[in-house]
Every structure is written in structure tokens, then in C-alpha cells.
Amino acid sequence: MRRFSVDVSLIEPGNFTAGTSIFTEESNLRYSQKMWQAMDDGVKADYGKETFDEALRRQLQTSKSGHRDVSEVSEAIAEALTQRFPQSRYQPMQLFYYVMVFVSQHFPEWVYDYLYIEYLMK
């Protein structure tokens, strides 16, 4: 976009689901029932209801966590729009998510997999 004299800033917010109504407990439960009913029987047999229920439990937990105050995101957007020389990337997020993104971008994939899939998901 630079060749068209258009500056671009990315806003990459972390977990702000608790501050929005994007994922409510009711909508998660409703969609999970629809997904389970529409799922192929072979997939159901391979993964099982326990795995599906565990994924739903984690989704419900995630939807209740994170920042409730979304003003950090609004401030990042306002800064990107009003600064003479805005940053190319804004990442309003908790330290946990910032480190997770950093590791995923700058470390070998096996490090990320170990830290955030194997270790934290136990």
C-alpha cells in the first residue's frame, strides 16, 4: 500500500472476549450442540464425546477470561489513526498473550508446541 501513499497499521488485540458479547456461554453451548449433531459419525467415533466436551469446557473458560476493559483496543485504533507516524503494528494484550505471540513468531515451532500445547494444556 506504500506505493499508493497509504500507511497501514495492524491492530492485533489479545483476549478481550470477556469485555464483549462475542462468545456468550449460551451461544457456545448452542453452537456446540449444532456442531456435535452435524459431525460425521466417523469423526465422533475417532475423537469421542469426552474430547469434544473438553474442547467446549476450554472455550467456555476462555470466553470468561481476558480483559473486560476494551479501551486498550480503542486507544490503539485512535493512536494509529491520529499519529503522524503511526506504528506498523499495535498489540494491545495481556503479557501472557504477548509472550505467546512472540514465541510463535520468533522461536521454532516445537518450542511453541511444547509451551502452549503440551505444557499449558495439561
Short mmCIF file of N, CA and C in Angstrom, two decimals:
data_model
loop_
_atom_site.label_atom_id
_atom_site.label_comp_id
_atom_site.label_asym_id
_atom_site.label_seq_id
_atom_site.Cartn_x
_atom_site.Cartn_y
_atom_site.Cartn_z
N MET A 1 0.82 -1.20 0.00
CA MET A 1 0.00 0.00 0.00
C MET A 1 0.87 1.26 0.00
N ARG A 2 2.12 1.10 0.38
CA ARG A 2 3.02 2.26 0.45
C ARG A 2 3.15 2.94 -0.92
N ARG A 3 3.16 2.16 -1.99
CA ARG A 3 3.32 2.77 -3.32
C ARG A 3 2.11 3.63 -3.69
N PHE A 4 1.00 3.44 -2.97
CA PHE A 4 -0.18 4.28 -3.17
C PHE A 4 -0.28 5.37 -2.12
N SER A 5 0.80 5.55 -1.34
CA SER A 5 0.86 6.54 -0.25
C SER A 5 -0.18 6.28 0.82
N VAL A 6 -0.42 5.01 1.08
CA VAL A 6 -1.36 4.62 2.13
C VAL A 6 -0.58 3.92 3.24
N ASP A 7 -0.62 4.50 4.44
CA ASP A 7 0.02 3.87 5.59
C ASP A 7 -0.94 2.84 6.19
N VAL A 8 -0.39 1.72 6.59
CA VAL A 8 -1.20 0.64 7.16
C VAL A 8 -0.68 0.31 8.55
N SER A 9 -1.58 0.21 9.49
CA SER A 9 -1.25 -0.23 10.85
C SER A 9 -2.11 -1.43 11.18
N LEU A 10 -1.49 -2.46 11.73
CA LEU A 10 -2.23 -3.64 12.16
C LEU A 10 -2.57 -3.50 13.63
N ILE A 11 -3.80 -3.79 13.97
CA ILE A 11 -4.23 -3.84 15.37
C ILE A 11 -4.49 -5.31 15.67
N GLU A 12 -3.68 -5.89 16.56
CA GLU A 12 -3.78 -7.31 16.88
C GLU A 12 -4.12 -7.48 18.36
N PRO A 13 -5.39 -7.36 18.71
CA PRO A 13 -5.74 -7.46 20.13
C PRO A 13 -5.60 -8.88 20.67
N GLY A 14 -5.35 -8.97 21.95
CA GLY A 14 -5.28 -10.25 22.63
C GLY A 14 -6.68 -10.73 22.99
N ASN A 15 -6.81 -11.34 24.14
CA ASN A 15 -8.09 -11.90 24.56
C ASN A 15 -8.93 -10.84 25.27
N PHE A 16 -9.91 -10.30 24.58
CA PHE A 16 -10.84 -9.34 25.14
C PHE A 16 -12.27 -9.88 25.10
N THR A 17 -12.43 -11.19 25.00
CA THR A 17 -13.77 -11.76 24.87
C THR A 17 -14.63 -11.50 26.09
N ALA A 18 -14.02 -11.36 27.27
CA ALA A 18 -14.81 -11.09 28.46
C ALA A 18 -15.41 -9.68 28.41
N GLY A 19 -14.81 -8.79 27.63
CA GLY A 19 -15.30 -7.43 27.51
C GLY A 19 -16.28 -7.23 26.37
N THR A 20 -16.58 -8.29 25.66
CA THR A 20 -17.51 -8.21 24.54
C THR A 20 -18.59 -9.28 24.73
N SER A 21 -19.54 -9.28 23.85
CA SER A 21 -20.56 -10.33 23.90
C SER A 21 -20.41 -11.25 22.69
N ILE A 22 -19.19 -11.36 22.19
CA ILE A 22 -18.95 -12.19 21.01
C ILE A 22 -19.24 -13.66 21.30
N PHE A 23 -18.70 -14.15 22.42
CA PHE A 23 -18.90 -15.54 22.80
C PHE A 23 -19.55 -15.59 24.18
N THR A 24 -20.84 -15.80 24.21
CA THR A 24 -21.52 -15.97 25.49
C THR A 24 -21.60 -17.46 25.79
N GLU A 25 -21.86 -17.79 27.03
CA GLU A 25 -21.98 -19.20 27.39
C GLU A 25 -23.13 -19.84 26.62
N GLU A 26 -24.23 -19.11 26.48
CA GLU A 26 -25.39 -19.65 25.77
C GLU A 26 -25.07 -19.92 24.30
N SER A 27 -24.39 -18.96 23.66
CA SER A 27 -24.08 -19.16 22.23
C SER A 27 -23.07 -20.29 22.04
N ASN A 28 -22.10 -20.39 22.95
CA ASN A 28 -21.14 -21.50 22.87
C ASN A 28 -21.85 -22.85 22.99
N LEU A 29 -22.76 -22.96 23.95
CA LEU A 29 -23.48 -24.21 24.15
C LEU A 29 -24.37 -24.53 22.95
N ARG A 30 -25.04 -23.50 22.42
CA ARG A 30 -25.93 -23.69 21.27
C ARG A 30 -25.13 -24.16 20.04
N TYR A 31 -24.03 -23.48 19.75
CA TYR A 31 -23.22 -23.86 18.59
C TYR A 31 -22.56 -25.22 18.78
N SER A 32 -22.16 -25.53 20.00
CA SER A 32 -21.53 -26.84 20.22
C SER A 32 -22.52 -27.97 19.99
N GLN A 33 -23.78 -27.78 20.39
CA GLN A 33 -24.79 -28.80 20.14
C GLN A 33 -25.00 -28.99 18.63
N LYS A 34 -25.05 -27.87 17.90
CA LYS A 34 -25.22 -27.95 16.44
C LYS A 34 -24.02 -28.65 15.80
N MET A 35 -22.81 -28.31 16.27
CA MET A 35 -21.62 -28.95 15.69
C MET A 35 -21.61 -30.45 15.95
N TRP A 36 -21.95 -30.84 17.18
CA TRP A 36 -21.93 -32.27 17.51
C TRP A 36 -22.97 -33.03 16.68
N GLN A 37 -24.16 -32.44 16.52
CA GLN A 37 -25.21 -33.10 15.75
C GLN A 37 -24.83 -33.21 14.27
N ALA A 38 -24.13 -32.20 13.74
CA ALA A 38 -23.77 -32.19 12.32
C ALA A 38 -22.49 -32.97 12.03
N MET A 39 -21.78 -33.35 13.07
CA MET A 39 -20.49 -34.02 12.89
C MET A 39 -20.66 -35.42 12.32
N ASP A 40 -19.77 -35.78 11.42
CA ASP A 40 -19.74 -37.11 10.83
C ASP A 40 -19.56 -38.17 11.92
N ASP A 41 -20.26 -39.29 11.79
CA ASP A 41 -20.16 -40.35 12.79
C ASP A 41 -18.74 -40.89 12.94
N GLY A 42 -18.00 -40.93 11.85
CA GLY A 42 -16.61 -41.38 11.92
C GLY A 42 -15.74 -40.45 12.77
N VAL A 43 -15.98 -39.15 12.62
CA VAL A 43 -15.22 -38.17 13.41
C VAL A 43 -15.61 -38.30 14.88
N LYS A 44 -16.91 -38.47 15.13
CA LYS A 44 -17.36 -38.66 16.52
C LYS A 44 -16.69 -39.88 17.14
N ALA A 45 -16.61 -40.96 16.37
CA ALA A 45 -16.00 -42.18 16.88
C ALA A 45 -14.50 -42.01 17.12
N ASP A 46 -13.84 -41.30 16.21
CA ASP A 46 -12.39 -41.11 16.34
C ASP A 46 -12.02 -40.26 17.55
N TYR A 47 -12.75 -39.18 17.77
CA TYR A 47 -12.37 -38.25 18.84
C TYR A 47 -13.14 -38.48 20.13
N GLY A 48 -14.37 -38.88 20.03
CA GLY A 48 -15.18 -39.16 21.21
C GLY A 48 -15.81 -37.92 21.82
N LYS A 49 -16.86 -38.16 22.56
CA LYS A 49 -17.60 -37.08 23.21
C LYS A 49 -16.76 -36.41 24.30
N GLU A 50 -15.89 -37.16 24.96
CA GLU A 50 -15.06 -36.59 26.03
C GLU A 50 -14.14 -35.50 25.48
N THR A 51 -13.51 -35.76 24.34
CA THR A 51 -12.62 -34.78 23.73
C THR A 51 -13.40 -33.54 23.32
N PHE A 52 -14.57 -33.74 22.75
CA PHE A 52 -15.42 -32.63 22.34
C PHE A 52 -15.83 -31.80 23.54
N ASP A 53 -16.26 -32.47 24.61
CA ASP A 53 -16.68 -31.76 25.82
C ASP A 53 -15.52 -31.00 26.46
N GLU A 54 -14.31 -31.55 26.41
CA GLU A 54 -13.13 -30.86 26.94
C GLU A 54 -12.83 -29.61 26.13
N ALA A 55 -12.96 -29.68 24.82
CA ALA A 55 -12.75 -28.51 23.97
C ALA A 55 -13.80 -27.44 24.28
N LEU A 56 -15.03 -27.85 24.50
CA LEU A 56 -16.09 -26.92 24.86
C LEU A 56 -15.81 -26.29 26.21
N ARG A 57 -15.36 -27.08 27.18
CA ARG A 57 -15.04 -26.55 28.51
C ARG A 57 -13.96 -25.47 28.41
N ARG A 58 -12.95 -25.73 27.60
CA ARG A 58 -11.87 -24.74 27.44
C ARG A 58 -12.37 -23.49 26.72
N GLN A 59 -13.25 -23.66 25.76
CA GLN A 59 -13.82 -22.50 25.07
C GLN A 59 -14.64 -21.66 26.03
N LEU A 60 -15.42 -22.30 26.88
CA LEU A 60 -16.21 -21.57 27.87
C LEU A 60 -15.30 -20.84 28.84
N GLN A 61 -14.22 -21.47 29.25
CA GLN A 61 -13.25 -20.85 30.16
C GLN A 61 -12.60 -19.64 29.49
N THR A 62 -12.20 -19.78 28.24
CA THR A 62 -11.57 -18.68 27.51
C THR A 62 -12.53 -17.52 27.32
N SER A 63 -13.79 -17.82 27.08
CA SER A 63 -14.76 -16.74 26.85
C SER A 63 -15.04 -15.93 28.10
N LYS A 64 -14.68 -16.45 29.26
CA LYS A 64 -14.88 -15.72 30.52
C LYS A 64 -13.59 -15.06 31.00
N SER A 65 -12.48 -15.34 30.32
CA SER A 65 -11.20 -14.79 30.76
C SER A 65 -10.82 -13.59 29.90
N GLY A 66 -9.67 -13.04 30.17
CA GLY A 66 -9.20 -11.90 29.40
C GLY A 66 -9.67 -10.59 29.99
N HIS A 67 -9.31 -9.53 29.30
CA HIS A 67 -9.65 -8.18 29.77
C HIS A 67 -11.13 -7.90 29.55
N ARG A 68 -11.72 -7.25 30.53
CA ARG A 68 -13.10 -6.77 30.37
C ARG A 68 -13.12 -5.36 29.79
N ASP A 69 -12.05 -4.62 30.00
CA ASP A 69 -11.95 -3.24 29.53
C ASP A 69 -11.32 -3.22 28.14
N VAL A 70 -12.13 -2.90 27.14
CA VAL A 70 -11.64 -2.91 25.76
C VAL A 70 -11.05 -1.56 25.35
N SER A 71 -10.87 -0.66 26.30
CA SER A 71 -10.35 0.67 25.96
C SER A 71 -8.94 0.61 25.39
N GLU A 72 -8.15 -0.40 25.77
CA GLU A 72 -6.80 -0.54 25.19
C GLU A 72 -6.87 -0.69 23.67
N VAL A 73 -7.85 -1.42 23.21
CA VAL A 73 -8.01 -1.62 21.76
C VAL A 73 -8.45 -0.31 21.11
N SER A 74 -9.41 0.37 21.73
CA SER A 74 -9.88 1.66 21.20
C SER A 74 -8.75 2.67 21.15
N GLU A 75 -7.93 2.70 22.19
CA GLU A 75 -6.80 3.63 22.23
C GLU A 75 -5.78 3.31 21.14
N ALA A 76 -5.53 2.03 20.89
CA ALA A 76 -4.60 1.65 19.83
C ALA A 76 -5.12 2.08 18.46
N ILE A 77 -6.41 1.91 18.24
CA ILE A 77 -7.02 2.33 16.97
C ILE A 77 -6.92 3.84 16.82
N ALA A 78 -7.26 4.57 17.89
CA ALA A 78 -7.20 6.03 17.84
C ALA A 78 -5.78 6.51 17.57
N GLU A 79 -4.81 5.90 18.23
CA GLU A 79 -3.41 6.29 18.01
C GLU A 79 -2.98 6.00 16.58
N ALA A 80 -3.34 4.85 16.07
CA ALA A 80 -2.96 4.50 14.69
C ALA A 80 -3.56 5.48 13.68
N LEU A 81 -4.75 5.99 13.97
CA LEU A 81 -5.41 6.91 13.04
C LEU A 81 -4.95 8.35 13.17
N THR A 82 -4.46 8.74 14.35
CA THR A 82 -4.17 10.15 14.58
C THR A 82 -2.69 10.52 14.59
N GLN A 83 -1.80 9.55 14.71
CA GLN A 83 -0.37 9.86 14.77
C GLN A 83 0.17 10.19 13.38
N ARG A 84 1.08 11.14 13.35
CA ARG A 84 1.73 11.50 12.07
C ARG A 84 2.52 10.31 11.54
N PHE A 85 3.22 9.60 12.43
CA PHE A 85 3.98 8.41 12.05
C PHE A 85 3.56 7.25 12.95
N PRO A 86 2.44 6.62 12.62
CA PRO A 86 1.96 5.53 13.49
C PRO A 86 2.86 4.30 13.40
N GLN A 87 2.78 3.48 14.42
CA GLN A 87 3.49 2.21 14.40
C GLN A 87 2.87 1.32 13.33
N SER A 88 3.64 0.38 12.84
CA SER A 88 3.08 -0.53 11.84
C SER A 88 2.23 -1.61 12.49
N ARG A 89 2.45 -1.85 13.79
CA ARG A 89 1.73 -2.91 14.48
C ARG A 89 1.45 -2.49 15.92
N TYR A 90 0.20 -2.67 16.33
CA TYR A 90 -0.21 -2.45 17.72
C TYR A 90 -0.74 -3.77 18.26
N GLN A 91 -0.31 -4.12 19.45
CA GLN A 91 -0.73 -5.39 20.04
C GLN A 91 -1.23 -5.17 21.47
N PRO A 92 -2.43 -4.61 21.60
CA PRO A 92 -2.98 -4.45 22.95
C PRO A 92 -3.40 -5.81 23.51
N MET A 93 -2.64 -6.31 24.46
CA MET A 93 -2.93 -7.63 25.01
C MET A 93 -2.21 -7.81 26.33
N GLN A 94 -2.67 -8.80 27.09
CA GLN A 94 -2.02 -9.16 28.34
C GLN A 94 -0.64 -9.73 28.04
N LEU A 95 0.23 -9.67 29.04
CA LEU A 95 1.60 -10.16 28.88
C LEU A 95 1.62 -11.62 28.44
N PHE A 96 0.75 -12.45 29.00
CA PHE A 96 0.71 -13.86 28.64
C PHE A 96 0.53 -14.03 27.13
N TYR A 97 -0.42 -13.31 26.55
CA TYR A 97 -0.68 -13.45 25.12
C TYR A 97 0.43 -12.81 24.28
N TYR A 98 1.01 -11.72 24.78
CA TYR A 98 2.11 -11.08 24.07
C TYR A 98 3.29 -12.05 23.95
N VAL A 99 3.63 -12.70 25.06
CA VAL A 99 4.74 -13.67 25.05
C VAL A 99 4.39 -14.83 24.13
N MET A 100 3.14 -15.28 24.16
CA MET A 100 2.72 -16.39 23.30
C MET A 100 2.89 -16.02 21.82
N VAL A 101 2.47 -14.82 21.44
CA VAL A 101 2.63 -14.37 20.06
C VAL A 101 4.11 -14.25 19.70
N PHE A 102 4.89 -13.69 20.62
CA PHE A 102 6.33 -13.53 20.38
C PHE A 102 6.99 -14.88 20.14
N VAL A 103 6.69 -15.84 21.00
CA VAL A 103 7.27 -17.18 20.86
C VAL A 103 6.85 -17.81 19.53
N SER A 104 5.59 -17.65 19.16
CA SER A 104 5.12 -18.25 17.91
C SER A 104 5.79 -17.65 16.68
N GLN A 105 6.19 -16.37 16.78
CA GLN A 105 6.79 -15.71 15.62
C GLN A 105 8.31 -15.85 15.55
N HIS A 106 8.97 -16.04 16.70
CA HIS A 106 10.43 -15.95 16.72
C HIS A 106 11.15 -17.21 17.18
N PHE A 107 10.43 -18.21 17.59
CA PHE A 107 11.05 -19.45 18.06
C PHE A 107 10.65 -20.60 17.15
N PRO A 108 11.39 -21.69 17.19
CA PRO A 108 10.97 -22.86 16.41
C PRO A 108 9.59 -23.34 16.85
N GLU A 109 8.87 -23.91 15.93
CA GLU A 109 7.50 -24.34 16.19
C GLU A 109 7.41 -25.33 17.35
N TRP A 110 8.42 -26.20 17.51
CA TRP A 110 8.37 -27.19 18.58
C TRP A 110 8.41 -26.53 19.95
N VAL A 111 9.05 -25.35 20.08
CA VAL A 111 9.07 -24.64 21.36
C VAL A 111 7.66 -24.16 21.70
N TYR A 112 7.01 -23.55 20.73
CA TYR A 112 5.63 -23.10 20.93
C TYR A 112 4.72 -24.28 21.26
N ASP A 113 4.84 -25.35 20.50
CA ASP A 113 4.01 -26.54 20.75
C ASP A 113 4.21 -27.06 22.16
N TYR A 114 5.45 -27.12 22.61
CA TYR A 114 5.72 -27.62 23.96
C TYR A 114 5.13 -26.70 25.02
N LEU A 115 5.38 -25.39 24.89
CA LEU A 115 4.94 -24.45 25.92
C LEU A 115 3.43 -24.29 25.97
N TYR A 116 2.80 -24.15 24.82
CA TYR A 116 1.39 -23.77 24.81
C TYR A 116 0.43 -24.89 24.47
N ILE A 117 0.92 -25.97 23.98
CA ILE A 117 0.02 -27.09 23.69
C ILE A 117 0.24 -28.21 24.69
N GLU A 118 1.47 -28.65 24.83
CA GLU A 118 1.76 -29.76 25.75
C GLU A 118 1.69 -29.33 27.21
N TYR A 119 2.46 -28.30 27.57
CA TYR A 119 2.61 -27.94 28.97
C TYR A 119 1.36 -27.27 29.55
N LEU A 120 0.87 -26.23 28.89
CA LEU A 120 -0.25 -25.47 29.45
C LEU A 120 -1.59 -26.18 29.34
N MET A 121 -1.71 -27.10 28.42
CA MET A 121 -2.99 -27.78 28.24
C MET A 121 -3.15 -28.99 29.15
N LYS A 122 -2.17 -29.25 30.01
CA LYS A 122 -2.28 -30.38 30.94
C LYS A 122 -3.13 -30.02 32.12
#
